[in-house]
mmCIF file of C-alpha atoms and ligand atoms in Angstrom:
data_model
loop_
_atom_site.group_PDB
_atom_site.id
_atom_site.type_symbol
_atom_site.label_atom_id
_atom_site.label_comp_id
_atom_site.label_asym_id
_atom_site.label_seq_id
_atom_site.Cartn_x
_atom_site.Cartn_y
_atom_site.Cartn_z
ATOM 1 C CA UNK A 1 -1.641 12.221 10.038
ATOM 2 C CA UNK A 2 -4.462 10.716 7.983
ATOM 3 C CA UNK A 3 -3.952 9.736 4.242
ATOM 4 C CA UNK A 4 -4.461 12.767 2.117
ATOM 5 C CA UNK A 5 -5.106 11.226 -1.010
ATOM 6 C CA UNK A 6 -7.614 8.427 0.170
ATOM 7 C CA UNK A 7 -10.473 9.624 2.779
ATOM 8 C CA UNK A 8 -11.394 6.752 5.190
ATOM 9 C CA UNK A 9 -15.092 6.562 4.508
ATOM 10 C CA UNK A 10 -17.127 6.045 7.742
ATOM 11 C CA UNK A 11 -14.138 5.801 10.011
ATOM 12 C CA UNK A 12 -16.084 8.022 12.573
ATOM 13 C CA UNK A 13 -18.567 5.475 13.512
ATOM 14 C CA UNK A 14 -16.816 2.777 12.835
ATOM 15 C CA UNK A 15 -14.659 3.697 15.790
ATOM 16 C CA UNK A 16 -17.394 4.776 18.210
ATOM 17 C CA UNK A 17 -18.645 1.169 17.842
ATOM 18 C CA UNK A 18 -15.583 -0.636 18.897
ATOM 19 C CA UNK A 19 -13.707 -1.192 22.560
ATOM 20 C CA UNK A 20 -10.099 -2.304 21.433
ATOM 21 C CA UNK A 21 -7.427 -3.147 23.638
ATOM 22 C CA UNK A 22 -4.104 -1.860 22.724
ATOM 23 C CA UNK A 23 -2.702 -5.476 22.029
ATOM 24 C CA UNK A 24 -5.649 -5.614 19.588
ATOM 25 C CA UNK A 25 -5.266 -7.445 16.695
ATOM 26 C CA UNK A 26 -6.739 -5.975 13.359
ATOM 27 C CA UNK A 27 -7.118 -7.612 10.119
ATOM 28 C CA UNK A 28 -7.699 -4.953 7.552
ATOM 29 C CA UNK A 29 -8.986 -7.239 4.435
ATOM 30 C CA UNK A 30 -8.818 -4.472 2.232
ATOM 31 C CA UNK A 31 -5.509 -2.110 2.495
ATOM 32 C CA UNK A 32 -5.464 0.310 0.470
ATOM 33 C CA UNK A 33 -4.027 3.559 0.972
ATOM 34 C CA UNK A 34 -4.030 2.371 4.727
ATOM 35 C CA UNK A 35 -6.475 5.057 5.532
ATOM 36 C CA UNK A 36 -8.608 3.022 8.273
ATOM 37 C CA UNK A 37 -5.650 1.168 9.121
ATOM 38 C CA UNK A 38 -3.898 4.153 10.408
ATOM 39 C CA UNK A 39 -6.133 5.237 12.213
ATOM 40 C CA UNK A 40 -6.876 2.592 14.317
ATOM 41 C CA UNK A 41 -3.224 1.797 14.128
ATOM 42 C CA UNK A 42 -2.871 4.513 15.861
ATOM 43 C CA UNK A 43 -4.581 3.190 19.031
ATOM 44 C CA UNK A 44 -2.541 0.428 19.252
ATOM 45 C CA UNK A 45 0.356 -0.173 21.581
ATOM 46 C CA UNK A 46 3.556 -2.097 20.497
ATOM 47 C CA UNK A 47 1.938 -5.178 21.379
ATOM 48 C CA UNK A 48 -0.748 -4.574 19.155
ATOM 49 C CA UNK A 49 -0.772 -6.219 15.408
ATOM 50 C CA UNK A 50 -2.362 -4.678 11.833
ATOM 51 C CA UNK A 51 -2.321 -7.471 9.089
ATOM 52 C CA UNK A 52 -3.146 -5.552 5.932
ATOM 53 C CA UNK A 53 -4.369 -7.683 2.590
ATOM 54 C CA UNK A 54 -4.854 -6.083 -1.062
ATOM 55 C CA UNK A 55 -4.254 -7.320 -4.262
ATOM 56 C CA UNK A 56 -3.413 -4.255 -5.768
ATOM 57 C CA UNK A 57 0.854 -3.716 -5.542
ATOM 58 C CA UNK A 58 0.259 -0.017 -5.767
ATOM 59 C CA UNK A 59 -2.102 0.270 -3.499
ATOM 60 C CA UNK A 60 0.280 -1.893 -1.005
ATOM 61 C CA UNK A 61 3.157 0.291 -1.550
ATOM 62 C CA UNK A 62 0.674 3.806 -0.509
ATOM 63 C CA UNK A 63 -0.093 1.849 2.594
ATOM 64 C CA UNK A 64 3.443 0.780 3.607
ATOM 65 C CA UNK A 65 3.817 4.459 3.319
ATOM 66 C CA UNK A 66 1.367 5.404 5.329
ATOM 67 C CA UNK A 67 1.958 2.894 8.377
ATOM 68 C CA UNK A 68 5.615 3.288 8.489
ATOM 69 C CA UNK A 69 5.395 5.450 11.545
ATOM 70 C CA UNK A 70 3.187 3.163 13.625
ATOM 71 C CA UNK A 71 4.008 1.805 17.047
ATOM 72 C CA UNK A 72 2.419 -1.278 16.524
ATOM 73 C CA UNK A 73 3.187 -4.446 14.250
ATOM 74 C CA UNK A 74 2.224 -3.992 10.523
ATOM 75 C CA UNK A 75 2.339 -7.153 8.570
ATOM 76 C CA UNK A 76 0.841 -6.985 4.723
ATOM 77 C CA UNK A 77 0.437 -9.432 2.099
ATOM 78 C CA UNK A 78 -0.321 -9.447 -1.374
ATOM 79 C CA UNK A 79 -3.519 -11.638 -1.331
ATOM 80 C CA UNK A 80 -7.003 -11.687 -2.012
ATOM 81 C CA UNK A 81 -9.204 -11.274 0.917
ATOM 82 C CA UNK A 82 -11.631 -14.406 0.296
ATOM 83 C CA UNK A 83 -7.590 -16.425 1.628
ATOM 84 C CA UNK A 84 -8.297 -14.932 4.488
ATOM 85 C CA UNK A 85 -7.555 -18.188 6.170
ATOM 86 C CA UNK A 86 -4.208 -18.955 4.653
ATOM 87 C CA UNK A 87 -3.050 -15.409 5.255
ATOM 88 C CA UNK A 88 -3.666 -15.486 9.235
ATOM 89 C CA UNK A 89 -2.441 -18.698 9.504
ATOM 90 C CA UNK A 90 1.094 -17.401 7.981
ATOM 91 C CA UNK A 91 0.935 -14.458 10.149
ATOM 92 C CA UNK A 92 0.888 -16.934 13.199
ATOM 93 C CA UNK A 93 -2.455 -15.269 14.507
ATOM 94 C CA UNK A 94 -5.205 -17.821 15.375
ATOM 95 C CA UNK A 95 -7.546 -14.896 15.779
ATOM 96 C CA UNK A 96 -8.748 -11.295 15.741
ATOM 97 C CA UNK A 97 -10.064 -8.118 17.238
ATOM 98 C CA UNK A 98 -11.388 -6.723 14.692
ATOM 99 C CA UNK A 99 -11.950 -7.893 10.990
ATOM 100 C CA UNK A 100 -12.542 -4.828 8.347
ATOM 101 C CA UNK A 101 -13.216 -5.106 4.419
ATOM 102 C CA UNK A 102 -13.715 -1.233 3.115
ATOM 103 C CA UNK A 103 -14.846 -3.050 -0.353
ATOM 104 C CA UNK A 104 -14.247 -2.131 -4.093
ATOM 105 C CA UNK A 105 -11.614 0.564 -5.309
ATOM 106 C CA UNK A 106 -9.667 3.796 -3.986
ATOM 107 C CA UNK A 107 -9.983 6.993 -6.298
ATOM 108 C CA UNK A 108 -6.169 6.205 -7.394
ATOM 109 C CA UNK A 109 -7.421 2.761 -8.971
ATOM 110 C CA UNK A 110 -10.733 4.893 -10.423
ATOM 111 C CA UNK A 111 -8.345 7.184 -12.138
ATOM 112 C CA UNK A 112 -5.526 5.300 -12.516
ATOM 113 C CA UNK A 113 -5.600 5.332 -16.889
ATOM 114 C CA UNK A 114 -4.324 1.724 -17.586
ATOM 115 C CA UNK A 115 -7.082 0.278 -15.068
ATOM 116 C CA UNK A 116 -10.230 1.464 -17.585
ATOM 117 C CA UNK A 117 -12.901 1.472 -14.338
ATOM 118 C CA UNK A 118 -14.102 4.743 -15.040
ATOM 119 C CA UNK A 119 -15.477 6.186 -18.411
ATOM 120 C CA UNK A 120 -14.928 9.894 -17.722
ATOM 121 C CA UNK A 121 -11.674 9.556 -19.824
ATOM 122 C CA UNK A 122 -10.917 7.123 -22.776
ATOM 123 C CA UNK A 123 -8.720 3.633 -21.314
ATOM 124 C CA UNK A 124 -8.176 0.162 -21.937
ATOM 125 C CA UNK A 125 -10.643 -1.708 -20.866
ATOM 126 C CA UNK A 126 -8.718 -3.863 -17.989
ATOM 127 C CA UNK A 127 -10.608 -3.637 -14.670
ATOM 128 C CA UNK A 128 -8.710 -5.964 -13.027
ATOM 129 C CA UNK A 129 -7.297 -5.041 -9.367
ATOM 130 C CA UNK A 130 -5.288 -7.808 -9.366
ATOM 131 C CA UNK A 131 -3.069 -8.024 -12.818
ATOM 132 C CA UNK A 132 -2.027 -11.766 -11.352
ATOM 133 C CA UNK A 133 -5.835 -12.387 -13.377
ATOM 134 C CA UNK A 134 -5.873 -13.279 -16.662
ATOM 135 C CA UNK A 135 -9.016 -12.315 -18.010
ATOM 136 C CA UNK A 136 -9.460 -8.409 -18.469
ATOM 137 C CA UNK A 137 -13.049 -6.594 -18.991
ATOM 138 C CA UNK A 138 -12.257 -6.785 -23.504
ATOM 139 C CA UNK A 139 -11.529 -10.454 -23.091
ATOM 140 C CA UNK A 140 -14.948 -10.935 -21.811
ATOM 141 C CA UNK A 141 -16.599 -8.667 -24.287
ATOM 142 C CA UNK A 142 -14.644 -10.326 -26.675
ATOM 143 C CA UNK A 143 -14.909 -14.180 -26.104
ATOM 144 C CA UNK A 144 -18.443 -14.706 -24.190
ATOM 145 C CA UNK A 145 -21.523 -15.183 -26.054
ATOM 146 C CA UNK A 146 -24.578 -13.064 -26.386
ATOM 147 C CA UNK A 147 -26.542 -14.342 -23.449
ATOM 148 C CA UNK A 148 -23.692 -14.940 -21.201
ATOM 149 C CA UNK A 149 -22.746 -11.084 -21.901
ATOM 150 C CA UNK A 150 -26.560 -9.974 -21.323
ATOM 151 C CA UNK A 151 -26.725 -11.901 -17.549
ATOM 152 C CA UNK A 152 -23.055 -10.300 -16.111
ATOM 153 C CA UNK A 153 -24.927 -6.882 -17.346
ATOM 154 C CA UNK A 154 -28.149 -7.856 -16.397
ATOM 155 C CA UNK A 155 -26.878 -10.196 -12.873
ATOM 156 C CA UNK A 156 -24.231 -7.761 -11.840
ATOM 157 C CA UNK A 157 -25.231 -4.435 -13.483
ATOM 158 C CA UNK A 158 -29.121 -4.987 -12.586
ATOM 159 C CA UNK A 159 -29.713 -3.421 -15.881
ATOM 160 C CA UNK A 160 -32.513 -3.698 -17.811
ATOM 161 C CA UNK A 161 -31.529 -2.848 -21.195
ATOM 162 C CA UNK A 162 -28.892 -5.794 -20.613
ATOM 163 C CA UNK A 163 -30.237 -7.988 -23.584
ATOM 164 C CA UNK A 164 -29.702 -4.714 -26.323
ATOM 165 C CA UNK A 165 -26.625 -3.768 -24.805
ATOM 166 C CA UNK A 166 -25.173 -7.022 -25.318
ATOM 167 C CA UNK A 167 -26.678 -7.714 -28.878
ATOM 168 C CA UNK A 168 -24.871 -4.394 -29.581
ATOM 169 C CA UNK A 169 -21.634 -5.641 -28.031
ATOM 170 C CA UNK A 170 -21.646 -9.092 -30.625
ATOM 171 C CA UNK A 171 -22.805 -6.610 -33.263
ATOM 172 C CA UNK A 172 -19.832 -4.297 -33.010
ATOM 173 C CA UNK A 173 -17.340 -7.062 -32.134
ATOM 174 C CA UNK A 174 -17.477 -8.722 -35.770
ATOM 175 C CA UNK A 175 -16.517 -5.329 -37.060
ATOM 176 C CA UNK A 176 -13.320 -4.779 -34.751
ATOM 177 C CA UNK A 177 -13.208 -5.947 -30.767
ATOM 178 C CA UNK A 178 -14.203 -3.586 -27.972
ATOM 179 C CA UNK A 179 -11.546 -2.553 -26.060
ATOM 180 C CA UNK A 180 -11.687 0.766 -24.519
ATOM 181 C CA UNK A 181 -13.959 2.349 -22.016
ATOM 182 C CA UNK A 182 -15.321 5.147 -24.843
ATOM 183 C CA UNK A 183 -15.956 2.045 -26.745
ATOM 184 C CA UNK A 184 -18.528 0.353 -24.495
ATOM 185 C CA UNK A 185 -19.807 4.046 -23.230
ATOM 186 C CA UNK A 186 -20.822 4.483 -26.824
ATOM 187 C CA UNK A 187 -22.286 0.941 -27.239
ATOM 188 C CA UNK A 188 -24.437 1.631 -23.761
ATOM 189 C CA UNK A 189 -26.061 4.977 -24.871
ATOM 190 C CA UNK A 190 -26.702 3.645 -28.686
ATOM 191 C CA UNK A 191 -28.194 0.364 -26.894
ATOM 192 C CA UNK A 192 -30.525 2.785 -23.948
ATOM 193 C CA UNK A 193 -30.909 5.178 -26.626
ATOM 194 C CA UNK A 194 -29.746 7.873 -24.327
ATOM 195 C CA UNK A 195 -28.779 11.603 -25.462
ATOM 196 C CA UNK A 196 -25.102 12.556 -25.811
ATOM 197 C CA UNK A 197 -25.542 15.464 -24.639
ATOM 198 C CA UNK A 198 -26.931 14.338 -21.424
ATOM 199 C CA UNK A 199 -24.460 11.601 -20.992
ATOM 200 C CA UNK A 200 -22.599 13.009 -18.711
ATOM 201 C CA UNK A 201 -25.515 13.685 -15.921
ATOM 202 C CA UNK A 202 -26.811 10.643 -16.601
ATOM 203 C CA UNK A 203 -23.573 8.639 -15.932
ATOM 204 C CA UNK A 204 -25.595 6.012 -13.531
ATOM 205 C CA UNK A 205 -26.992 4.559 -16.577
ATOM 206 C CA UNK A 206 -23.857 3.778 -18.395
ATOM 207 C CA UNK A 207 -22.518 3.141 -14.541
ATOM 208 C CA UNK A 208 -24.740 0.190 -13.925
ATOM 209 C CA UNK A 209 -22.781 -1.810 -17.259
ATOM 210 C CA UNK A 210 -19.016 -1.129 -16.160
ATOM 211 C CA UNK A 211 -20.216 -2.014 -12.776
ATOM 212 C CA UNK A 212 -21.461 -5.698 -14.074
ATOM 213 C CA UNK A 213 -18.284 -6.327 -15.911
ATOM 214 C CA UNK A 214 -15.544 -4.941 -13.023
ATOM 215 C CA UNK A 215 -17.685 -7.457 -10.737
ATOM 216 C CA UNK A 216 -17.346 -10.406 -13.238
ATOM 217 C CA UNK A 217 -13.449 -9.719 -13.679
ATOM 218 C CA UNK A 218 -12.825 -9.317 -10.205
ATOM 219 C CA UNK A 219 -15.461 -12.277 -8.949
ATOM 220 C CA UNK A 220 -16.167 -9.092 -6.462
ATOM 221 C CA UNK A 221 -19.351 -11.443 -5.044
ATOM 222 C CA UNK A 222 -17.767 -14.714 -5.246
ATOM 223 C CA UNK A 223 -14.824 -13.348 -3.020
ATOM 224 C CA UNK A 224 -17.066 -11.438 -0.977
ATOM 225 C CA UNK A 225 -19.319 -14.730 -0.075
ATOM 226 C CA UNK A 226 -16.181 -16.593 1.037
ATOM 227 C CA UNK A 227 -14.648 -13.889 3.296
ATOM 228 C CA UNK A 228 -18.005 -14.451 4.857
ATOM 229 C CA UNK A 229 -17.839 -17.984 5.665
ATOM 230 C CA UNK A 230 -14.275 -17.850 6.759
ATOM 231 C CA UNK A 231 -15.473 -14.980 9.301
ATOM 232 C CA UNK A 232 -17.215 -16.794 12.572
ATOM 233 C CA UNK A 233 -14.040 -18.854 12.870
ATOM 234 C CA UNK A 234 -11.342 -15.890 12.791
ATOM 235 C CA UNK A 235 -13.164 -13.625 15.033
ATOM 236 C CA UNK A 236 -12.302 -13.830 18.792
ATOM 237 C CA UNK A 237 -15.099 -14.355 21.425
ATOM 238 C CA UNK A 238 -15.940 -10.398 21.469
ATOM 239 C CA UNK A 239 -14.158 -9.721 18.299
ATOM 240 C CA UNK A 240 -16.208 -7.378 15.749
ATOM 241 C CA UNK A 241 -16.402 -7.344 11.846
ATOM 242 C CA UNK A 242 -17.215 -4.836 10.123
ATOM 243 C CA UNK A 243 -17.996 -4.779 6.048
ATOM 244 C CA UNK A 244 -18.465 -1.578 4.365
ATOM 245 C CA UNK A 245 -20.292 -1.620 1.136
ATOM 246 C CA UNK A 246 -20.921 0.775 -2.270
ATOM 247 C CA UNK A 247 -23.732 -1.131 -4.128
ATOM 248 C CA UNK A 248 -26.913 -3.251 -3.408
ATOM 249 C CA UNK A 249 -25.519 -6.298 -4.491
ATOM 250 C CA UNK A 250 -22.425 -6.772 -2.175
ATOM 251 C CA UNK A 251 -24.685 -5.119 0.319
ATOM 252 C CA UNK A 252 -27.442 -7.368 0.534
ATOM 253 C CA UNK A 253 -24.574 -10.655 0.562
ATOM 254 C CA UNK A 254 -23.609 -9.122 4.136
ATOM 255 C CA UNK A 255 -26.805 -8.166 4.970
ATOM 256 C CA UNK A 256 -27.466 -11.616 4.630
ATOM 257 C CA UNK A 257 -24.827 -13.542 6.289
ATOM 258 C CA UNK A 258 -24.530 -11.575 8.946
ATOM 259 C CA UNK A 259 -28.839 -11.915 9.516
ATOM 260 C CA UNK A 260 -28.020 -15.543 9.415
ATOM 261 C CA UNK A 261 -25.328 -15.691 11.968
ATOM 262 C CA UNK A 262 -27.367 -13.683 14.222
ATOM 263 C CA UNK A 263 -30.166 -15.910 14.068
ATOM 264 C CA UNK A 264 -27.697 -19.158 14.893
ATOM 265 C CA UNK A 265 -26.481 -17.166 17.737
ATOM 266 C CA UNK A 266 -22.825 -16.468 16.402
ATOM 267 C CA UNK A 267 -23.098 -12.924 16.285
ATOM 268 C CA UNK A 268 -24.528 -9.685 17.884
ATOM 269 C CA UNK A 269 -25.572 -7.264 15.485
ATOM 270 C CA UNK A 270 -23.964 -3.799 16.240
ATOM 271 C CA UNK A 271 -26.090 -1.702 13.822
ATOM 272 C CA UNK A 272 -29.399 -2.618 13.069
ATOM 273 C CA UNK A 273 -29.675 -0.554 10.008
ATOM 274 C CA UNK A 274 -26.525 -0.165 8.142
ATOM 275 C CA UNK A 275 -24.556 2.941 9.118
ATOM 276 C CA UNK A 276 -24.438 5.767 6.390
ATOM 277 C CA UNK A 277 -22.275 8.672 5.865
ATOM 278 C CA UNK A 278 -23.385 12.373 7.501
ATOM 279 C CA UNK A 279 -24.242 15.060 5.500
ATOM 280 C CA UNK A 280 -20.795 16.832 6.263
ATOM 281 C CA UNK A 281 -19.011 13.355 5.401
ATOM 282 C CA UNK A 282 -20.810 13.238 2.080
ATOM 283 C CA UNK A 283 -19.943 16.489 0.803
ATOM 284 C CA UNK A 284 -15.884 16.203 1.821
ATOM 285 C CA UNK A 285 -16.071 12.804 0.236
ATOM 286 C CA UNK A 286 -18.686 12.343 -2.425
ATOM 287 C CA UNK A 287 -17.115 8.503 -2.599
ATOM 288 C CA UNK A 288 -19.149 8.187 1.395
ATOM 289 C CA UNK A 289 -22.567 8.637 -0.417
ATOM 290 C CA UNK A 290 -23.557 5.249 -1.150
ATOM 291 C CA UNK A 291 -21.274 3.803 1.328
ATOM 292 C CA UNK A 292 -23.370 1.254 3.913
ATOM 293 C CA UNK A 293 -21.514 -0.291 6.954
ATOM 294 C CA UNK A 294 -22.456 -3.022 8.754
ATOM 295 C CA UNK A 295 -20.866 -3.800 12.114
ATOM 296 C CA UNK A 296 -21.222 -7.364 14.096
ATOM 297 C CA UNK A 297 -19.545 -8.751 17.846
ATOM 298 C CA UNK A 298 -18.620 -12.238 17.945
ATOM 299 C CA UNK A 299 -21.125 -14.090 20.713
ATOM 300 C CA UNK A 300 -19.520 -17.412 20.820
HETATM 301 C C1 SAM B 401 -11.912 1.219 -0.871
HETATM 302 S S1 SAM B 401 -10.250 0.731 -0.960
HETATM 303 C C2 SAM B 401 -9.821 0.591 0.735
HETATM 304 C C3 SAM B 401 -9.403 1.868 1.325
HETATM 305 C C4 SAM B 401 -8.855 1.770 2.742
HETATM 306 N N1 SAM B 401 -9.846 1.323 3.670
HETATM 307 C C5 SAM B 401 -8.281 3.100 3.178
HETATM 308 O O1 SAM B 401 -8.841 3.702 4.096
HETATM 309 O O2 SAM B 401 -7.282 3.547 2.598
HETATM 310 C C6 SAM B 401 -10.372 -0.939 -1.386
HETATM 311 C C7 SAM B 401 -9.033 -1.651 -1.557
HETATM 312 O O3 SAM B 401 -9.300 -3.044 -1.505
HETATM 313 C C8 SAM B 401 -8.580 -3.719 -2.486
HETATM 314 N N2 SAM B 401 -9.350 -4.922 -2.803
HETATM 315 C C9 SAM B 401 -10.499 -5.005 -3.487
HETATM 316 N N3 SAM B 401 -10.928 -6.276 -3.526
HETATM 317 C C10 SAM B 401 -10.027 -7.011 -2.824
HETATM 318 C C11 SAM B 401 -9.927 -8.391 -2.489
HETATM 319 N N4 SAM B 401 -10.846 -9.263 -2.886
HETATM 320 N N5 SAM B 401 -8.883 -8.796 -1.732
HETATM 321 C C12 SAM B 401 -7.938 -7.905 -1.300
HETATM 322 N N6 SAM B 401 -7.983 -6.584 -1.607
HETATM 323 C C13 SAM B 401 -9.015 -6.144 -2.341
HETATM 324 C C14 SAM B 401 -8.449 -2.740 -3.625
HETATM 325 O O4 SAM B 401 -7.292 -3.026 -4.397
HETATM 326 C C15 SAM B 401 -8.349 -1.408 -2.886
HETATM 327 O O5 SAM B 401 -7.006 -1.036 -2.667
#
């Protein structure tokens, strides 16, 4: 019954850590293809409610899909999670079970050709998951300065070579603007001086740059920081939240928050190290390999 195109990532352990009841209600921050949604959908009775956010249309329509054939009450919005607030409050729920954000992108928005967030093939450079934005990935490269460009890469990329790349970037941009992903590929490995040839294996290194600049078009951390906050006051007494993560920085903003909460009492960690993917889960769904989850309970 699961998804085919979009594997839940960690969806094993995330349910062996929760006691739902089958009125439960579930906000799923972070749609999608309505993988995780479905299946703990499916443990809900008719009383039981899924309220599904994503920003991305297409990604809303897969899920609607996907859920049609659930017994319980599927309500899903077009919104960004860090409205959290708003959202629940139109959905008439004070409160929730359970509080997921899977974060970042399905495969289908990774290969999707007008989105440009991969650079295995040649796109526009967009990157936005929401087109309601109105600044894509080549307005940036186009309009910001030289040091603004070399602290996204260098802030949200954590890469090194961030001050070349960017002098590159205002080099090439006087000659004709930089607008599609083999465009700022090339600019990266001229910039790290790294061999074509090798490009391909070393893809982390050209990685760490499209990284910086999806996260600046997206304000991934920005978001991610106020879903956080709006948390503790969501959750019911007993209620869990649970963040999964694919990079260090989102990762160590929940880390964080949650290590603070703790300490104030709020919260009762569930995992004490972040929850990785198996061996088996890794190698049916390379996407699982750098996926961290972090699961809390509501104290008070
Ligand atoms: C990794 S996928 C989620 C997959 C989902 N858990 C499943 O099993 O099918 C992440 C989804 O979150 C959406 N998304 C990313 N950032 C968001 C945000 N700030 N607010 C709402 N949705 C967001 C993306 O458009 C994408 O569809």
């Amino acid at each position: 019954m699961l998804s085919e195109e979009h594997i839940p990532v960690l969806a094993e352990p995330l349910i062996e850590k929760l006691i739902l009841p089958a009125d439960a209600v579930i906000v799923d921050c972070t749609l999608g293809h309505g993988g995780h949604s479905l299946l703990l959908g499916s443990r809900l009775g008719p009383n039981g409610r899924i309220i599904g956010l994503d920003v991305d249309p297409e990604s809303i329509k897969k899920a609607r899909d996907v859920l049609a054939g659930l017994e319980c009450r599927v309500d899903i919005y077009r919104e960004n999670f860090s409205r959290i607030d708003s959202v629940m409050e139109l959905a008439g729920a004070e409160s929730a079970d359970l509080i997921l954000a899977d974060l970042g992108f399905c495969s289908a928005q990774l290969e999707n050709t007008e989105r440009g967030l991969s650079f295995e093939q040649n796109m526009p450079l967009d990157m936005r998951l929401d087109e309601r934005l109105e600044v894509t990935a080549a307005d940036i490269l186009k309009s910001e300065d030289e040091n603004v460009l070399a602290d996204i890469i260098y802030r949200f990329g954590e890469e090194r070579a961030s001050r070349r790349i960017a002098r590159l970037i205002v080099e090439q941009r006087k000659n004709k603007p930089i607008t599609t992903t083999a465009e700022l590929a090339a600019i990266v490995v001229r910039a790290k001086g790294l061999n074509r040839r090798w490009v391909k294996s070393r893809s982390k290194e050209i990685a760490q740059t499209f990284q910086a600049l999806r996260i600046a078009v997206n304000h991934e951390l920005d978001v991610l920081e106020r879903l956080l906050e709006n948390l503790p006051s969501r959750l019911k007494t007993g209620g869990y939240a649970a963040v999964i993560t694919f990079h260090s920085l989102e990762a160590r903003i929940v880390k964080q928050s949650f290590k603070q909460l703790e300490k104030a009492g709020v919260y009762e960690a569930l995992t004490k190290k972040p929850i990785t993917a198996s061996q088996d889960e890794c190698r049916r769904n390379p996407r699982s390999r750098s996926a961290q989850m972090r699961v809390v309970c509501k104290k008070m």
